[in-house]
Coordinates of C-alpha atoms in Angstrom, one line a residue:
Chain G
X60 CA 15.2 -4.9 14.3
X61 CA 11.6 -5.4 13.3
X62 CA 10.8 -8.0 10.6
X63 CA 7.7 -9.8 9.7
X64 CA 7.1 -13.0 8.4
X65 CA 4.0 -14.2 6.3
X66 CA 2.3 -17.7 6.5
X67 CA 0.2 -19.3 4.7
X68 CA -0.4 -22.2 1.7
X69 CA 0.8 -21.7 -1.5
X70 CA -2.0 -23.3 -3.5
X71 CA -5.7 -22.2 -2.9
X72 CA -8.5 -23.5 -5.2
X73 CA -10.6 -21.1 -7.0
X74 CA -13.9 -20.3 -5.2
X75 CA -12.0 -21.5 -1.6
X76 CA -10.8 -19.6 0.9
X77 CA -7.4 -17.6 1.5
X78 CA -5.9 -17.4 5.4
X79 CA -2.6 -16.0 5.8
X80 CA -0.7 -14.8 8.9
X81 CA 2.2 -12.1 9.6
X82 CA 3.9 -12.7 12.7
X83 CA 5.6 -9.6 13.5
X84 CA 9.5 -10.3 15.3
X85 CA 11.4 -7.6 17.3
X86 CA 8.6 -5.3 18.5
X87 CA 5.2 -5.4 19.8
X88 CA 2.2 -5.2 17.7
X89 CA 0.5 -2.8 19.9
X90 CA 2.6 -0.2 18.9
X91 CA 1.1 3.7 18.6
X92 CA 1.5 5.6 15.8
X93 CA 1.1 1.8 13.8
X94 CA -1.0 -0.2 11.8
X95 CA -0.5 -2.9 10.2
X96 CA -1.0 -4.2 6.2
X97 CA -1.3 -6.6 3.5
X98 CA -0.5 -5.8 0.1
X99 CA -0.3 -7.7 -3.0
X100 CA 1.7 -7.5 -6.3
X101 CA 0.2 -10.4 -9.4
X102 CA 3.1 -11.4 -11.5
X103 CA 4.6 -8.9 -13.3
X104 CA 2.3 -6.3 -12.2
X105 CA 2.4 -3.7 -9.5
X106 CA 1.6 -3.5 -6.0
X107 CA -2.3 -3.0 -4.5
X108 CA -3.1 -2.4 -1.0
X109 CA -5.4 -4.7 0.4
X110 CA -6.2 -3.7 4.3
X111 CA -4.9 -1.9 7.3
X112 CA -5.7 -3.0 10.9
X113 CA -5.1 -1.1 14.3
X114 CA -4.1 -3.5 17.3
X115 CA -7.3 -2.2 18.9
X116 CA -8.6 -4.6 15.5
X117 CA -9.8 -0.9 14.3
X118 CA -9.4 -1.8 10.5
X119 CA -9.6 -0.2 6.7
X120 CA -10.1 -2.3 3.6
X121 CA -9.6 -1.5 -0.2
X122 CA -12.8 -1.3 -1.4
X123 CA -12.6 -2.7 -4.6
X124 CA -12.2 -5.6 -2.7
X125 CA -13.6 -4.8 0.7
X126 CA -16.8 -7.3 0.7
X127 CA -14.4 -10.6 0.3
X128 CA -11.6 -9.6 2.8
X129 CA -11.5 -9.7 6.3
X130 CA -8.2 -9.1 8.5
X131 CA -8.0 -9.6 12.5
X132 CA -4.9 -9.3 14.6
X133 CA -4.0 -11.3 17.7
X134 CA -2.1 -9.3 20.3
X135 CA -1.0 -12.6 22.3
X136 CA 0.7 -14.1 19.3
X137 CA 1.7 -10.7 18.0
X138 CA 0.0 -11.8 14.9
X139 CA -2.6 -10.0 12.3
X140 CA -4.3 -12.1 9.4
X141 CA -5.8 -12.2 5.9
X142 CA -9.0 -13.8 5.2
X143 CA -10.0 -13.5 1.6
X144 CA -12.8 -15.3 0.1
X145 CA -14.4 -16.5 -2.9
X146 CA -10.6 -16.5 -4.7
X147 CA -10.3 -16.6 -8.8
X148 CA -7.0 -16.8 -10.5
X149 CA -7.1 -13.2 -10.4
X150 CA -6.2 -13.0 -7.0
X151 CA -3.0 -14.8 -7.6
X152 CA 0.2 -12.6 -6.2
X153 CA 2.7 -12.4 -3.7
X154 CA 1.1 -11.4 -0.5
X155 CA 3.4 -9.0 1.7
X156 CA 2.4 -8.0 5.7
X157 CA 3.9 -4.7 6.1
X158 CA 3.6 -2.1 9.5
X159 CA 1.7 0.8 7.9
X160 CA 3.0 4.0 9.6
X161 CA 0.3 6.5 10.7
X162 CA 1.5 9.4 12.6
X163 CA 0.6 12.8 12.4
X164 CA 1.1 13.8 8.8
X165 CA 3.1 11.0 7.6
X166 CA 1.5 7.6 6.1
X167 CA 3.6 4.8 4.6
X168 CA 4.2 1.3 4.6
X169 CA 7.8 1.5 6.1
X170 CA 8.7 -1.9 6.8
X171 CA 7.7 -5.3 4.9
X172 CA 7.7 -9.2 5.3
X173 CA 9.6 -10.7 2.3
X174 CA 6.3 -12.1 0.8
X175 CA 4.7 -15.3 0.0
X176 CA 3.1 -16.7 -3.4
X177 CA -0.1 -17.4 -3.7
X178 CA -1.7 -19.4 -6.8
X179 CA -5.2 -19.6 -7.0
X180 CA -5.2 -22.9 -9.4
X181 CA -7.6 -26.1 -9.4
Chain R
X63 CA -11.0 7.2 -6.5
X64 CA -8.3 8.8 -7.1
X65 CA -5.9 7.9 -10.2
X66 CA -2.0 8.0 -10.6
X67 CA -1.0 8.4 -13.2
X68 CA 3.7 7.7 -13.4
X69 CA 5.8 8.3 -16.1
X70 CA 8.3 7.2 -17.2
X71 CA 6.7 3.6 -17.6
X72 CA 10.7 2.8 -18.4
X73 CA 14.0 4.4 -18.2
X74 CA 17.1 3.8 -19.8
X75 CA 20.0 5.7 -18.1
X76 CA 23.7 5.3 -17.5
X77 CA 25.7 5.3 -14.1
X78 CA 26.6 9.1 -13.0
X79 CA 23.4 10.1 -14.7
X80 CA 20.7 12.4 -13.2
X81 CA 17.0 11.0 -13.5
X82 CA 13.8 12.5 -12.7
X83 CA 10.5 9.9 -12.5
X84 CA 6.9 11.7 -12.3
X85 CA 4.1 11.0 -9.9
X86 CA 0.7 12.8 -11.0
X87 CA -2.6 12.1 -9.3
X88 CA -6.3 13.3 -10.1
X89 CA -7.2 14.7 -7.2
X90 CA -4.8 17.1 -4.9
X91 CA -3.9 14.9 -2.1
X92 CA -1.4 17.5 -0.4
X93 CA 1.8 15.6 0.9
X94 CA 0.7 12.2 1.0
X95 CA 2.8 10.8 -1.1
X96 CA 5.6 8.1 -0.9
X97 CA 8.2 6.6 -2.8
X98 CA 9.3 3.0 -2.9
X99 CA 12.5 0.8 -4.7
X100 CA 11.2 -2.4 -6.0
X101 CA 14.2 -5.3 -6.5
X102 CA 13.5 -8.0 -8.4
X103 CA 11.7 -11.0 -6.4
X104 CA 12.1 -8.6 -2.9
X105 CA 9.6 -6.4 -0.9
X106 CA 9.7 -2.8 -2.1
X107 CA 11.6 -0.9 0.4
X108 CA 10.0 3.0 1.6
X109 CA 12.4 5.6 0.4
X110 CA 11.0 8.7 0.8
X111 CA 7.8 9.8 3.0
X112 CA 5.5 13.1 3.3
X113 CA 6.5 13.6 -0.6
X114 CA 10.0 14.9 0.7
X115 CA 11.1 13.0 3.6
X116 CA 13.9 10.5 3.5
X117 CA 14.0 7.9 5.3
X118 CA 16.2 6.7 7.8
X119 CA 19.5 4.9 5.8
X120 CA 18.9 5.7 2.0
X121 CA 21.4 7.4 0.4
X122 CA 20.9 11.6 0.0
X123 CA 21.3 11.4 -3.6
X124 CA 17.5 10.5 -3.7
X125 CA 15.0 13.3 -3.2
X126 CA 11.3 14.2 -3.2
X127 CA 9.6 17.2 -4.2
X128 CA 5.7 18.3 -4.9
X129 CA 2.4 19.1 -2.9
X130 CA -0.9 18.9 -4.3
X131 CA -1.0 17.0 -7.8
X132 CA 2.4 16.8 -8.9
X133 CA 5.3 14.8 -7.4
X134 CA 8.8 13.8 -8.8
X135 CA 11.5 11.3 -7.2
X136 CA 15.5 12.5 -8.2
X137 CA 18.4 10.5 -8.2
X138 CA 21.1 12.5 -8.3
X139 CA 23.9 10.5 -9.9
X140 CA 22.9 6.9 -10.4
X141 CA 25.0 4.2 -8.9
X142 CA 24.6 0.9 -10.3
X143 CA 22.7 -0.5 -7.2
X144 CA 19.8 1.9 -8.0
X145 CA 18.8 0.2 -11.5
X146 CA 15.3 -1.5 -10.1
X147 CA 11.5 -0.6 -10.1
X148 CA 10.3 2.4 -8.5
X149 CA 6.5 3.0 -7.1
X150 CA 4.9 6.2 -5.8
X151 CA 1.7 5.8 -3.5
X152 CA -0.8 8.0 -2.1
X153 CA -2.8 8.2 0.7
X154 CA -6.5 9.8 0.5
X155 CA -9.5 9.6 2.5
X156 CA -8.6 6.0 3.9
X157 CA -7.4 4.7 0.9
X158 CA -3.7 3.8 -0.7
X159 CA -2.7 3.6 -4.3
X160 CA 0.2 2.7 -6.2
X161 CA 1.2 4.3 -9.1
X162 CA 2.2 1.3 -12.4
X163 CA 5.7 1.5 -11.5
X164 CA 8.9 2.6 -13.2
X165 CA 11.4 0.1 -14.1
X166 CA 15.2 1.7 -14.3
X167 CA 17.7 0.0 -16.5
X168 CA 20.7 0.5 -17.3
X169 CA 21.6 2.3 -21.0

């Protein structure tokens, strides 16, 4: 059974820089048909998608936020990653890695790490 | 981009009841649309694909209908494990939205 697992620190000081890691368990990241995402959700507030990558490291960003966020993936460690920079207590949320289904005529986020907190605090 | 707009915001309903929640979006976006169950403090869970497509495991009283601009999600007789948040999403031109959520309680 596939599951992914996100990483990262819980604490990030404004204007620093967030890294966070999904290691996916149970399957291999290279995958076809697959990407893989992050998506967010602040507190009490609903869910935006941040970035989709390919494990050929072919990659989409929201672009609302698409100038501070950069995602890679590491086939070896069957691992993709967040980098998000310049963070403000906006960007405080749970983070969630989730495959991102892409076959012909069907796109959703079908399976999802369990989240981790972030809070963007000084 | 394109704007969802979901309604109810909240619904108050009662175990064995019907329910219909709304998905609208600005812009036709065909069948790219996807419904998601929301439990407090857990990763949303994909429900329903293609605007009609269950997935693999949840129960047949949901259902999807809608192409184009207009999309509802049905439960068909609520059982008490289905009082959560639910979230449509779209897909258009390389970008994914969430509609605000609707948060199912029980009457």
């Amino acid at each position: 059974q596939l599951q992914l697992q996100e990483s990262g620190p819980g604490l990030v000081k404004p204007s620093e820089t967030l890294f966070l890691t999904c290691t996916v368990f149970g399957g291999p990241i290279s995958s076809r048909g697959y990407y893989w995402a992050w998506i967010r959700q602040p507190p009490g507030k609903g869910l935006e998608w941040i970035g989709s990558i390919h494990y050929t490291a072919n990659t989409f960003n929201n672009p609302s936020l698409k100038s501070r966020v950069t995602i890679s993936v590491d086939t070896s460690k069957n691992q993709f990653s967040l980098k998000m920079r310049s963070l403000t207590a906006a960007d405080t949320a749970v983070y969630y890695c989730a495959r991102h289904r892409r076959q012909q005529l069907d796109d959703a986020f079908d399976v999802w790490g369990q989240g981790t907190m972030v809070t963007v605090t000084s | 981009d394109i704007q969802m707009t979901q309604s109810p915001s909240t619904l108050s309903a009662s175990v064995g009841d019907r329910v219909t929640i709304t998905c609208r979006t600005s812009q036709t976006i065909s069948s790219w649309l996807a419904w998601y169950q929301q439990k407090p403090g857990k990763a949303p869970k994909l429900l329903i694909s293609k605007a009609s497509s269950l997935e693999s495991g949840v129960p047949s009283r949901f259902s999807g209908s809608g192409s184009g601009t207009d999309f509802t999600l049905t439960i068909s007789s609520l059982q008490p494990d289905d009082f959560a948040t639910y979230y449509c999403q779209q897909y258009n031109s390389y970008s994914y939205t969430f509609g605000q959520g609707t948060k199912l309680e029980i009457k």
